Coordinates of C-alpha atoms in Angstrom, one line a residue:
X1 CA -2.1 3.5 -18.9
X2 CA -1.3 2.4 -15.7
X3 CA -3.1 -0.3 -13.4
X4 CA -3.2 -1.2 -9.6
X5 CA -4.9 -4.3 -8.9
X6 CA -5.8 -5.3 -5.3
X7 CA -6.7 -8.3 -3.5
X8 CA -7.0 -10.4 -0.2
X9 CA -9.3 -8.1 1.7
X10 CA -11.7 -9.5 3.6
X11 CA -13.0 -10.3 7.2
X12 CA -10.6 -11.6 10.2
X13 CA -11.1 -11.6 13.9
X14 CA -9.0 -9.6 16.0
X15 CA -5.7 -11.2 16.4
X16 CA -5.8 -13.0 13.1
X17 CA -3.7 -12.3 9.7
X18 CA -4.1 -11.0 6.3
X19 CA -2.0 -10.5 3.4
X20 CA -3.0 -7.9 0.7
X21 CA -1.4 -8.1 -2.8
X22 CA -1.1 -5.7 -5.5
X23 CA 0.0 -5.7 -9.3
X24 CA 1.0 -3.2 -11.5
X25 CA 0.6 -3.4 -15.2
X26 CA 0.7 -0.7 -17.8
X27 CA 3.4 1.8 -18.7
X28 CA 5.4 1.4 -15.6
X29 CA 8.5 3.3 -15.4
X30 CA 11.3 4.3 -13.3
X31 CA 9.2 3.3 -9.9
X32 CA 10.4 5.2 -6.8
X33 CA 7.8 3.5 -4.4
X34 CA 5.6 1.4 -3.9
X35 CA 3.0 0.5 -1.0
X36 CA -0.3 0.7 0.9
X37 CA -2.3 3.8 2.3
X38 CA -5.6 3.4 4.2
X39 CA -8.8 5.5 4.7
X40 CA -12.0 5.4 7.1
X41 CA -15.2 7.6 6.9
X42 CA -14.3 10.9 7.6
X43 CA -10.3 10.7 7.6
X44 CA -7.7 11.9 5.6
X45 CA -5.8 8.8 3.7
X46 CA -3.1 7.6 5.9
X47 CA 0.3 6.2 5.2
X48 CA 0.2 2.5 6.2
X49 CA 3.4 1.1 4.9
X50 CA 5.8 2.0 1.9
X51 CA 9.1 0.3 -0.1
X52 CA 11.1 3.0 -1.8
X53 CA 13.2 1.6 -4.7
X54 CA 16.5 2.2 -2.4
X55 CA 15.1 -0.5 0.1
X56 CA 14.0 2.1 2.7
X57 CA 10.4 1.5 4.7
X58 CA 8.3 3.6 5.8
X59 CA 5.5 2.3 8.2
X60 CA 2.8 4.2 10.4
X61 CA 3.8 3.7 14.0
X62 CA 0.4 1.7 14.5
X63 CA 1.7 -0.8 12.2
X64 CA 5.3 -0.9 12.9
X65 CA 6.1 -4.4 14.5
X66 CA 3.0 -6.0 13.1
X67 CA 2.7 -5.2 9.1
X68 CA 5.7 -6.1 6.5
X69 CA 5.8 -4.6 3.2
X70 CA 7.6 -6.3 0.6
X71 CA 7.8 -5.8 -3.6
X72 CA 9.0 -7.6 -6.3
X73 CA 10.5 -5.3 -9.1
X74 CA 10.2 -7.6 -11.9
X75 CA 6.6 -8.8 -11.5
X76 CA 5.8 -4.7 -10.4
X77 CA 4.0 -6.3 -7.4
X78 CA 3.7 -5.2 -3.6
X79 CA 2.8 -7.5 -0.8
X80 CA 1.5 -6.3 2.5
X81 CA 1.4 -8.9 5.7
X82 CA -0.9 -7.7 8.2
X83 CA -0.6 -9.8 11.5
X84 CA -1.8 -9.1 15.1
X85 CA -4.7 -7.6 13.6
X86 CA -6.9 -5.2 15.8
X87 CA -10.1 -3.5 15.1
X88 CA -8.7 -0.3 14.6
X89 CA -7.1 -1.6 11.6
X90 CA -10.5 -1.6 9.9
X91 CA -10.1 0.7 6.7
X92 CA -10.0 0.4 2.7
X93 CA -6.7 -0.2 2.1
X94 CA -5.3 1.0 -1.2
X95 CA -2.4 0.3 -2.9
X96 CA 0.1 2.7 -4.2
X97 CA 3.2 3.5 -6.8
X98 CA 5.2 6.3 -7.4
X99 CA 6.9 7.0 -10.7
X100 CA 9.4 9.3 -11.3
X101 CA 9.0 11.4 -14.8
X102 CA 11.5 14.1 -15.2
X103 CA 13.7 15.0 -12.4
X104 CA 12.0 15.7 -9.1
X105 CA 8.8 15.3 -10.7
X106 CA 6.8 12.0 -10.3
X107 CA 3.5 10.5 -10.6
X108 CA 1.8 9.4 -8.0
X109 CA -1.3 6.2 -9.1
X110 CA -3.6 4.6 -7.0
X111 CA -6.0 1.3 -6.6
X112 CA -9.4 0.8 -6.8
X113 CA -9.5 -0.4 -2.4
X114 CA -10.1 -3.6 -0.9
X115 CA -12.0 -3.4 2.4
X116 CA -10.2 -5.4 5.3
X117 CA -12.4 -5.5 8.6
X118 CA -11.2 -6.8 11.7
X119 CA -14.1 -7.9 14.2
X120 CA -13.4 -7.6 18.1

């Protein structure tokens, strides 16, 4: 069993700040990557920002310059700062981890959401 717990969603106008957190617990093995996806009504899940386990990031160029990942491999936690917030950010944010099994396979497990909505 493996669970993603989010939190820190909420409401902020634009130009304001939140930080989402997420923690892992369960059989966690061999993590590749952890981070934060995003979806609104009618779109496809997006890539908002992930940590691989060699340090490498990966952000969505609508968040590069204003969002910070960040992970803490003991705890199995990962941290998202969202600043300079604009309405556009509006989405359910879920959180994400990677695990490799054998090989090139992995496992790919996902949060429940938390809704973060940026007012104009």
């Amino acid at each position: 069993q493996v669970q993603l717990v989010e939190s820190g969603g909420g409401l902020v106008q634009a130009g304001g700040s939140l930080r989402l957190s997420c923690a892992a617990s369960g059989n966690i093995f061999n993590v590749k990557a952890m981070g934060w996806y995003r979806q609104t009504p009618g779109k496809q899940r997006e890539l908002v920002a992930v940590l691989t386990d060699g340090g490498i990031t990966d952000y969505a160029d609508s968040a590069k310059g204003r969002f910070t990942v960040s992970r803490d491999n003991a705890k199995n936690t990962v941290t998202l700062q969202m600043n300079s917030l604009k309405p556009e950010d509006t989405a359910v944010y879920y959180c994400y981890i990677n695990c490799g099994t054998y090989r090139f396979f992995t496992t790919d497990y996902w949060g429940q959401g938390t809704q973060v909505t940026v007012s104009s």
